[in-house]
XYZ file of N, CA, C and O in Angstrom:
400
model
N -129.459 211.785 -35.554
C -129.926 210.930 -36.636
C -129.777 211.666 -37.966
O -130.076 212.852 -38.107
N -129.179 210.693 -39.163
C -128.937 211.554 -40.432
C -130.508 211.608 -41.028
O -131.011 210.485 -41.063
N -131.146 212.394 -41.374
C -131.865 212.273 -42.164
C -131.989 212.093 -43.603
O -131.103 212.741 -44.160
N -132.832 211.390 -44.541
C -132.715 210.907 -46.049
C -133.531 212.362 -46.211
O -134.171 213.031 -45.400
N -133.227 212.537 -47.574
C -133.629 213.311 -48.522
C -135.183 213.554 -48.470
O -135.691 214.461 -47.811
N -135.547 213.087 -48.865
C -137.602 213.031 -48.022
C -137.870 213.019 -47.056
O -139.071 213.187 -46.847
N -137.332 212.900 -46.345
C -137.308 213.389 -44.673
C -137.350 214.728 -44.775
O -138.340 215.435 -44.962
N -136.065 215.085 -44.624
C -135.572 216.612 -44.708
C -136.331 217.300 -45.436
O -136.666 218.299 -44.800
N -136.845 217.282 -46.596
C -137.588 217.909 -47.117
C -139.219 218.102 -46.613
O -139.827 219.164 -46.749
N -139.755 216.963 -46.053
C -140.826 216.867 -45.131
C -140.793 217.619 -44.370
O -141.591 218.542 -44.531
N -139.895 217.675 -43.143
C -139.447 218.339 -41.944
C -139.498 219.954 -42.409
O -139.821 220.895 -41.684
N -139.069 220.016 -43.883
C -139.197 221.283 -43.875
C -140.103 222.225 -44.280
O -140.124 223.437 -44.066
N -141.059 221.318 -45.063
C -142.839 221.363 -44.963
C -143.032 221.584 -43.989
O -143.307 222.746 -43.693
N -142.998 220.907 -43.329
C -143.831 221.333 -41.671
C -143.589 222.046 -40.712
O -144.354 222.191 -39.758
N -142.167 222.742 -40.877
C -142.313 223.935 -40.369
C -142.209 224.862 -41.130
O -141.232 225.601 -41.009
N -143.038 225.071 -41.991
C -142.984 225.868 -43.213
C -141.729 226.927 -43.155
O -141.835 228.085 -42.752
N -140.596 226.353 -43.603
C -139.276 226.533 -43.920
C -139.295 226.578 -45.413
O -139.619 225.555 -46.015
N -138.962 227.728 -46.112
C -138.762 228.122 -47.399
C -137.941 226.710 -48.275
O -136.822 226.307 -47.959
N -138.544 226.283 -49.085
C -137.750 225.754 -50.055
C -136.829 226.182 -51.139
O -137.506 226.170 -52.167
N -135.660 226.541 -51.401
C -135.054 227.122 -51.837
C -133.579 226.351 -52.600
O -133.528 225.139 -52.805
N -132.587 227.194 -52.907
C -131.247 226.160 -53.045
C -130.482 225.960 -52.496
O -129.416 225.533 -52.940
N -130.852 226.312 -50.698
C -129.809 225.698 -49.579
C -130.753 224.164 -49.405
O -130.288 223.102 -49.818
N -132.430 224.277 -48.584
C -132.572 223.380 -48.904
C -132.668 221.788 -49.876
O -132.636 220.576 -49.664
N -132.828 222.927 -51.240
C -132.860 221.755 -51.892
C -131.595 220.929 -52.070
O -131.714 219.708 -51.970
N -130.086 221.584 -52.389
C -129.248 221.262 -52.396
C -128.684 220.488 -51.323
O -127.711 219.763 -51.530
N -129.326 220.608 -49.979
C -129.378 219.911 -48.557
C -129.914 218.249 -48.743
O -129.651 217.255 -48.066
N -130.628 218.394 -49.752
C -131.905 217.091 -49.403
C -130.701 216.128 -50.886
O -130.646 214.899 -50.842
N -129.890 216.911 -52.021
C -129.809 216.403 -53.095
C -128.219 215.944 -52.665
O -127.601 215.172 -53.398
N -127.703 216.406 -51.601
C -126.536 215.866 -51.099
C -127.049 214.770 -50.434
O -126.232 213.863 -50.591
N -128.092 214.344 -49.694
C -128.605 213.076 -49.070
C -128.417 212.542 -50.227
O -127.374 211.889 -50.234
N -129.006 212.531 -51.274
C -129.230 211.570 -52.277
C -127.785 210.715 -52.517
O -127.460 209.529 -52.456
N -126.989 212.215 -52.878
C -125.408 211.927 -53.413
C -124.943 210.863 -52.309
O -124.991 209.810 -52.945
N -124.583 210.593 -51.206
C -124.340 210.556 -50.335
C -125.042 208.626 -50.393
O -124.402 207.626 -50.066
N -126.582 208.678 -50.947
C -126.752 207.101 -50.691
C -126.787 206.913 -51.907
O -127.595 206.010 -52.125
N -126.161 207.434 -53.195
C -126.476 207.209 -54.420
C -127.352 207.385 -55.406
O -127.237 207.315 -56.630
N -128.709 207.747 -54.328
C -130.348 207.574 -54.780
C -130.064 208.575 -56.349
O -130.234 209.793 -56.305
N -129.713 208.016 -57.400
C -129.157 209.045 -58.833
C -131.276 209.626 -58.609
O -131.733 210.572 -57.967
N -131.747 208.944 -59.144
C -132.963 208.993 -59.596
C -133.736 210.127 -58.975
O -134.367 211.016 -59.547
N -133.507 209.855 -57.320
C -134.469 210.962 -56.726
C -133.872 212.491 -56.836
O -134.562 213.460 -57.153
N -132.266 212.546 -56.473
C -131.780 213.403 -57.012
C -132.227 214.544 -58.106
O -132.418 215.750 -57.944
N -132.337 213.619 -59.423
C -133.199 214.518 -60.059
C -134.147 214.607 -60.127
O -134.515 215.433 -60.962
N -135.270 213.850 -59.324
C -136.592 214.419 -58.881
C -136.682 215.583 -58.295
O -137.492 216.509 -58.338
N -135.727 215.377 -57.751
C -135.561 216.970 -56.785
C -135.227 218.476 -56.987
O -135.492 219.520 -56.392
N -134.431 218.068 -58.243
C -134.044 219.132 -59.090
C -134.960 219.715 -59.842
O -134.942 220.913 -60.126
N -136.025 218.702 -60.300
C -137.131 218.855 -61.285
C -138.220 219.923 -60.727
O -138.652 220.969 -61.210
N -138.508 219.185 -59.427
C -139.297 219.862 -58.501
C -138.690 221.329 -58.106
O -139.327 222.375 -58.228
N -137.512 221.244 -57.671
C -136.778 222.690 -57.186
C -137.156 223.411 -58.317
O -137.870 224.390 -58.097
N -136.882 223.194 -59.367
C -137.640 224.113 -60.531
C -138.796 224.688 -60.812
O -139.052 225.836 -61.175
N -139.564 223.639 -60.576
C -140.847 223.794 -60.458
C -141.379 224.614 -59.311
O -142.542 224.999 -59.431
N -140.692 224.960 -58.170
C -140.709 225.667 -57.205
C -139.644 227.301 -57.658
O -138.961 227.665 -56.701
N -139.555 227.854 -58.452
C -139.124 228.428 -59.127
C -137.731 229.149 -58.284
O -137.560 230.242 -57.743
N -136.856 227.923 -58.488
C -135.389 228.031 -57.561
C -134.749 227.309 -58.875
O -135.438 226.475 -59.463
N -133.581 227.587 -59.293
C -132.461 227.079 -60.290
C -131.338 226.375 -59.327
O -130.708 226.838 -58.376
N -131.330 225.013 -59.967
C -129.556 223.907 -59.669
C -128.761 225.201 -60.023
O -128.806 226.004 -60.955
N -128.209 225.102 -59.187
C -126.588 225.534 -59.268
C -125.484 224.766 -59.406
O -125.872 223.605 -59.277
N -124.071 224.789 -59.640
C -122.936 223.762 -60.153
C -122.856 223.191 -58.969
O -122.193 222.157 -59.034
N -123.341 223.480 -57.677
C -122.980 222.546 -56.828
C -123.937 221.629 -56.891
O -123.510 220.509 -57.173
N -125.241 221.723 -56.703
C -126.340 220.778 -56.629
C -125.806 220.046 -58.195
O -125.577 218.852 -58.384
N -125.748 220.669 -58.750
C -125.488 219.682 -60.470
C -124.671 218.571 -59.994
O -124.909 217.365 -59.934
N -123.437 219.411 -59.601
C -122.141 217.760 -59.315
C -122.926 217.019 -58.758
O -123.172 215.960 -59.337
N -123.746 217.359 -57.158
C -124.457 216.181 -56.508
C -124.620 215.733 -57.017
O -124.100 214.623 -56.900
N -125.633 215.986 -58.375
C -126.505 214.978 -58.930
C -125.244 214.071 -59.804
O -125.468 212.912 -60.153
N -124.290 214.562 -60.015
C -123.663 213.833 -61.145
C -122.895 212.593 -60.093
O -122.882 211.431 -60.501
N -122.311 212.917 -58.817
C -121.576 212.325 -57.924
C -122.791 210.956 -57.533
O -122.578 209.745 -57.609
N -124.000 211.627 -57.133
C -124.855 210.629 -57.058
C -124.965 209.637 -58.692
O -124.680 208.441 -58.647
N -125.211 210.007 -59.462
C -124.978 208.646 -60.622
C -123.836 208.065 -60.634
O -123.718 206.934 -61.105
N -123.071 208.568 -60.251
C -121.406 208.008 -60.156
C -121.670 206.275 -59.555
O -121.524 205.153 -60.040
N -122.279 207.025 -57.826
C -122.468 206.205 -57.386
C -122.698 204.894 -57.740
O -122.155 203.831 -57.437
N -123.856 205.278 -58.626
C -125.173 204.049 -58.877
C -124.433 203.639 -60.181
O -124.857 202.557 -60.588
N -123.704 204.037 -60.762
C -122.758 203.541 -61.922
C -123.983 204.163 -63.329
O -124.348 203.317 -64.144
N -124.360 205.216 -63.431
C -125.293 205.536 -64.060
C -124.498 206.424 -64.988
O -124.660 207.644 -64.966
N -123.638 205.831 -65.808
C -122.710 207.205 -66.848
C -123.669 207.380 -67.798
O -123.320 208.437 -68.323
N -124.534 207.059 -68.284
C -125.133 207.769 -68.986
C -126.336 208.921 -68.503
O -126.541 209.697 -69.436
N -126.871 209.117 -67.737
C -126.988 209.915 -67.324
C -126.039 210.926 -66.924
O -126.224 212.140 -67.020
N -125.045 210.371 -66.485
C -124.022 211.666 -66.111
C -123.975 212.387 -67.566
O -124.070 213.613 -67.626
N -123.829 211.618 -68.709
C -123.219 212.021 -69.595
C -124.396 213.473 -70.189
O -124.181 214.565 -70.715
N -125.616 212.750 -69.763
C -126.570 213.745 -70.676
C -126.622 215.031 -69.705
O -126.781 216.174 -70.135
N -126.474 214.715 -68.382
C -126.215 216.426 -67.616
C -125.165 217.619 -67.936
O -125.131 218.844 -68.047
N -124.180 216.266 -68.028
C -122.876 217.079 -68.863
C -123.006 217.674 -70.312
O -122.393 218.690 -70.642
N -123.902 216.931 -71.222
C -124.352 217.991 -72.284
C -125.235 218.676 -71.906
O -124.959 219.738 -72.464
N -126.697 218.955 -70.983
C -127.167 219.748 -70.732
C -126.484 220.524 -70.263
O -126.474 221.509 -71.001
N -125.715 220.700 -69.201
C -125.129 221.753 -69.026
C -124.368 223.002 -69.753
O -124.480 224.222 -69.627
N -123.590 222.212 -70.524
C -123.208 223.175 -71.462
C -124.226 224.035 -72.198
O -123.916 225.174 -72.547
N -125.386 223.546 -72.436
C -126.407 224.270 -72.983
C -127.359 225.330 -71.666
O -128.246 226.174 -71.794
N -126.976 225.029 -71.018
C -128.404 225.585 -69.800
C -127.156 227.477 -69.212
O -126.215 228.083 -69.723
N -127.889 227.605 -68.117
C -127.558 229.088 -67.528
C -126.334 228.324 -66.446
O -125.605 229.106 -65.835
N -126.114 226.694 -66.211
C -125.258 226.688 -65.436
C -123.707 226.775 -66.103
O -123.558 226.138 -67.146
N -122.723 227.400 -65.660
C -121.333 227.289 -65.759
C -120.648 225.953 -65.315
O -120.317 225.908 -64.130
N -120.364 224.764 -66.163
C -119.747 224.025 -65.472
C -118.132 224.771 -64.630
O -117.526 225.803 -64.917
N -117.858 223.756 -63.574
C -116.328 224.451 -62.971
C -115.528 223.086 -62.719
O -116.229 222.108 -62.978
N -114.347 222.802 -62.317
C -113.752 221.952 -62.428
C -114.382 220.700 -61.948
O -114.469 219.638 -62.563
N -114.978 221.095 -60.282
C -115.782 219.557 -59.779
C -116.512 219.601 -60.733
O -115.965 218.834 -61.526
N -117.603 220.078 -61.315
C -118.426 219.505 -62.115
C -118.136 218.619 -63.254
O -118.813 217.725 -63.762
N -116.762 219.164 -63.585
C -116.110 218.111 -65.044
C -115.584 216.850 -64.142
O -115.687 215.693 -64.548
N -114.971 217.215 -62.791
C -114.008 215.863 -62.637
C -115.351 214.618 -62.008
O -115.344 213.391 -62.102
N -116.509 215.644 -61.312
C -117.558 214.724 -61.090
C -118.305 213.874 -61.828
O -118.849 212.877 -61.353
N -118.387 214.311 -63.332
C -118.711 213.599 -64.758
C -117.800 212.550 -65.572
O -118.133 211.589 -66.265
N -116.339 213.150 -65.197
C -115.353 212.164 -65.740
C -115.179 210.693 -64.443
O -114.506 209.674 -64.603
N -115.844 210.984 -63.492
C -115.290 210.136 -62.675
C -116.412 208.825 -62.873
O -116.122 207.636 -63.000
N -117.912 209.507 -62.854
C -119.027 208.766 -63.221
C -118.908 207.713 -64.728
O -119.873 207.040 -65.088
């Protein structure tokens, strides 16, 4: 069974399994995957708040997930955050923004 994004992350509450940026990036590819743009960056928000940093891969997720949902403006404002933040965009990350 695939598990959704709140699942997985549940599951990994309960066996108190470190939250980190394999998991989180685990739960933010679910998202990508059903589109969910929104929770995506809930998740990111939270991963922060859990004092773990997005990396360019979790970023594209999130950008691939708005793609999805047809959400370019959001893509657009990650793509200027980024340039400003500690992440390096790399090619997926641009072609994942141009595609959104």
């Amino acid at each position: 069974k695939r598990l959704g994004a709140q699942e997985m992350l549940a599951k990994a509450r309960q066996t108190n399994q470190e939250l980190n940026q394999v998991t989180f990036g685990a739960a933010v590819a679910a998202c990508r995957a059903s589109g969910q743009w929104s929770l995506a960056g809930s998740l990111i928000a939270e991963m922060q708040k859990a004092g773990s940093m997005a990396n360019v891969i979790i970023l594209s997720s999130l950008l691939s997930a708005c793609e999805k949902a047809q959400q370019w403006g959001r893509a657009l404002g990650l793509l200027q955050q980024a340039g400003h933040g500690q992440v390096q965009p790399d090619v997926i990350f641009y072609s994942a923004a141009i595609s959104a």
